[in-house]
Amino acid sequence: MKLVLNPEDKSFFDTSLITSEFVRQASICHGCRLCFNYCYAFPKLFKLTDSKGPKNLTYEDAVDIASDCFHCKMCYTNCPYTPPHEFEMDFADLMEWVWLSYKGRKPLTLREFLNEMLDYTKIGRGFIVKMYPHSRRLMGISDDAPMPEMKKELFTFIAKPVKVEKPIKKVALFHTCLVDNFNHEVGEALLEVYGNLGIEVKIVKEFKCCGAPMLDVGDVKRLKENAEHNYALMQKLVSEGYDIVSPIPTCTLMLSKEYPLILGKDEIKVYDSLEYLLKLEREGKIQIKGKFPKSVFYHPPCHLKYLKVGYSGVNLVRRMGAKIEISDKGCSGIDGGWGLRNYEKAKNVGSKMMTAFKESKAEVFMTECPLAGLQITKASGRRPLHPLEVIREAMKNG
């Protein structure tokens, strides 16, 4: 059946319908168990199905399991029964439906609001930056969890795109809250690489948060509001001849794959920033030259896998002489606020990946996900680079 993430759809809050679909999918999971070690949700599911049988599962059971789902989407990526298979499995989106339908009946707590307030960080920026390091307890972030460093200014307020006289392409940058607030280096690298390749980049301050933090806390109202706002803005930009690009896989996923479910509308193509560069190069529109003769250990983000666009950054960096080893140690466990607030679980989920980076002798660490980067830095003491940063350095060397 078609899963519903639109709160205005009459099926959204239908617990009997949700429970029926939960029992159907859980019955298939019960007989497969490929995902038994992905996260805490599946061991909890199998404990329930073993003790009471899949047919006796309840809506409350679904909510209990959904509370441990951090939306990494790996169960969908690795499931052998997703569409076009007749079973039509999508346990990942089912968990989102369960969580949003449950939380959508409850008022938002102060803690939940603070964990999704990235749209408001431009208001009283100085005070927010000053108080941010002391906000752990208030936001429910574990004492042991790594926190990103908040920059004094928003990236969108200080960004300086390279002026391109005769652009071969025009793109509108979905800057992402991570880049805007914490990871300026990713945005700066994108502007430099794109600009030097003859691609005009438009900074769109009007974009709101993609909605991933709202999904995380279950704020279905603001999730839909942001989706509607960004969708309309993307439609306008596309009509003006811009392609939409995003440097963070989670945000790319939200804009392109989740919005159609939330809004009941067609997908607007949003390109991963490295996917876009590889596309243009294959079309003969750009030529990326550079040298990067170093050893690189790369973590593939879960949401990049879900997008099914390949490892474009790895492809491009390898051409520049890098010897890249791809980590096969699974998810980092940090999927936004959930991992920071449930860090003991997140640390356990990401333990194999963290150990791999701690032991790696590679000269450079690389990933498109700054949140996974927090785990890598915590384990190794070294900040991983975004592929755009590597390409920028390689182009300078070329």
PDB file of C-alpha atoms in Angstrom, residues 169-176 190 194 199-204 207-208 210 229-248 251-257 259 267-277 279-280 307 309:
ATOM      1  CA  LYS A 169      25.162  26.245 -16.041  1.00  0.00           C
ATOM      2  CA  LYS A 170      23.264  28.050 -13.293  1.00  0.00           C
ATOM      3  CA  VAL A 171      22.554  26.351  -9.976  1.00  0.00           C
ATOM      4  CA  ALA A 172      20.636  27.365  -6.901  1.00  0.00           C
ATOM      5  CA  LEU A 173      22.376  26.163  -3.751  1.00  0.00           C
ATOM      6  CA  PHE A 174      20.287  24.560  -1.045  1.00  0.00           C
ATOM      7  CA  HIS A 175      22.855  25.553   1.532  1.00  0.00           C
ATOM      8  CA  THR A 176      21.557  23.260   4.341  1.00  0.00           C
ATOM      9  CA  LEU A 190      31.465  24.363  -3.364  1.00  0.00           C
ATOM     10  CA  TYR A 194      31.764  25.409  -9.073  1.00  0.00           C
ATOM     11  CA  ILE A 199      29.082  27.235 -12.971  1.00  0.00           C
ATOM     12  CA  GLU A 200      27.118  30.168 -11.573  1.00  0.00           C
ATOM     13  CA  VAL A 201      25.919  29.599  -8.000  1.00  0.00           C
ATOM     14  CA  LYS A 202      22.945  31.477  -6.596  1.00  0.00           C
ATOM     15  CA  ILE A 203      22.748  31.781  -2.804  1.00  0.00           C
ATOM     16  CA  VAL A 204      19.085  31.492  -1.816  1.00  0.00           C
ATOM     17  CA  PHE A 207      15.322  28.435   1.800  1.00  0.00           C
ATOM     18  CA  LYS A 208      14.164  27.004   5.112  1.00  0.00           C
ATOM     19  CA  CYS A 210      14.824  20.766   4.811  1.00  0.00           C
ATOM     20  CA  HIS A 229       7.752  26.620   1.331  1.00  0.00           C
ATOM     21  CA  ASN A 230      10.858  24.977  -0.133  1.00  0.00           C
ATOM     22  CA  TYR A 231       8.924  23.092  -2.823  1.00  0.00           C
ATOM     23  CA  ALA A 232       7.347  26.311  -4.120  1.00  0.00           C
ATOM     24  CA  LEU A 233      10.730  28.051  -4.056  1.00  0.00           C
ATOM     25  CA  MET A 234      12.368  25.182  -5.968  1.00  0.00           C
ATOM     26  CA  GLN A 235       9.595  25.258  -8.573  1.00  0.00           C
ATOM     27  CA  LYS A 236      10.236  28.972  -9.114  1.00  0.00           C
ATOM     28  CA  LEU A 237      14.004  28.507  -9.380  1.00  0.00           C
ATOM     29  CA  VAL A 238      13.685  25.645 -11.857  1.00  0.00           C
ATOM     30  CA  SER A 239      11.321  27.744 -13.989  1.00  0.00           C
ATOM     31  CA  GLU A 240      14.024  30.444 -14.031  1.00  0.00           C
ATOM     32  CA  GLY A 241      16.562  27.987 -15.445  1.00  0.00           C
ATOM     33  CA  TYR A 242      18.379  26.926 -12.279  1.00  0.00           C
ATOM     34  CA  ASP A 243      19.287  23.389 -11.277  1.00  0.00           C
ATOM     35  CA  ILE A 244      19.017  22.675  -7.540  1.00  0.00           C
ATOM     36  CA  VAL A 245      22.103  21.259  -5.792  1.00  0.00           C
ATOM     37  CA  SER A 246      22.802  20.287  -2.204  1.00  0.00           C
ATOM     38  CA  PRO A 247      26.125  19.221  -0.621  1.00  0.00           C
ATOM     39  CA  ILE A 248      24.596  17.169   2.241  1.00  0.00           C
ATOM     40  CA  CYS A 251      18.993  17.308   2.829  1.00  0.00           C
ATOM     41  CA  THR A 252      19.082  16.085  -0.764  1.00  0.00           C
ATOM     42  CA  LEU A 253      17.039  13.070   0.322  1.00  0.00           C
ATOM     43  CA  MET A 254      14.474  15.194   2.149  1.00  0.00           C
ATOM     44  CA  LEU A 255      13.976  17.617  -0.751  1.00  0.00           C
ATOM     45  CA  SER A 256      13.763  15.033  -3.506  1.00  0.00           C
ATOM     46  CA  LYS A 257      12.352  11.865  -1.912  1.00  0.00           C
ATOM     47  CA  TYR A 259       8.654  15.976  -0.079  1.00  0.00           C
ATOM     48  CA  GLU A 267       9.491  14.959  -7.278  1.00  0.00           C
ATOM     49  CA  ILE A 268      11.656  17.941  -8.148  1.00  0.00           C
ATOM     50  CA  LYS A 269      15.144  16.778  -9.055  1.00  0.00           C
ATOM     51  CA  VAL A 270      17.691  17.886  -6.495  1.00  0.00           C
ATOM     52  CA  TYR A 271      21.269  16.965  -7.334  1.00  0.00           C
ATOM     53  CA  ASP A 272      23.891  15.839  -4.897  1.00  0.00           C
ATOM     54  CA  SER A 273      26.687  18.376  -5.422  1.00  0.00           C
ATOM     55  CA  LEU A 274      29.212  15.740  -6.570  1.00  0.00           C
ATOM     56  CA  GLU A 275      26.649  13.900  -8.702  1.00  0.00           C
ATOM     57  CA  TYR A 276      26.079  17.183 -10.539  1.00  0.00           C
ATOM     58  CA  LEU A 277      29.761  17.715 -11.269  1.00  0.00           C
ATOM     59  CA  LYS A 279      27.066  14.590 -14.728  1.00  0.00           C
ATOM     60  CA  LEU A 280      28.420  17.758 -16.352  1.00  0.00           C
ATOM     61  CA  LEU A 307      19.738   8.213  -3.175  1.00  0.00           C
ATOM     62  CA  VAL A 309      23.465   8.123  -7.349  1.00  0.00           C
TER      63      VAL A 309
END
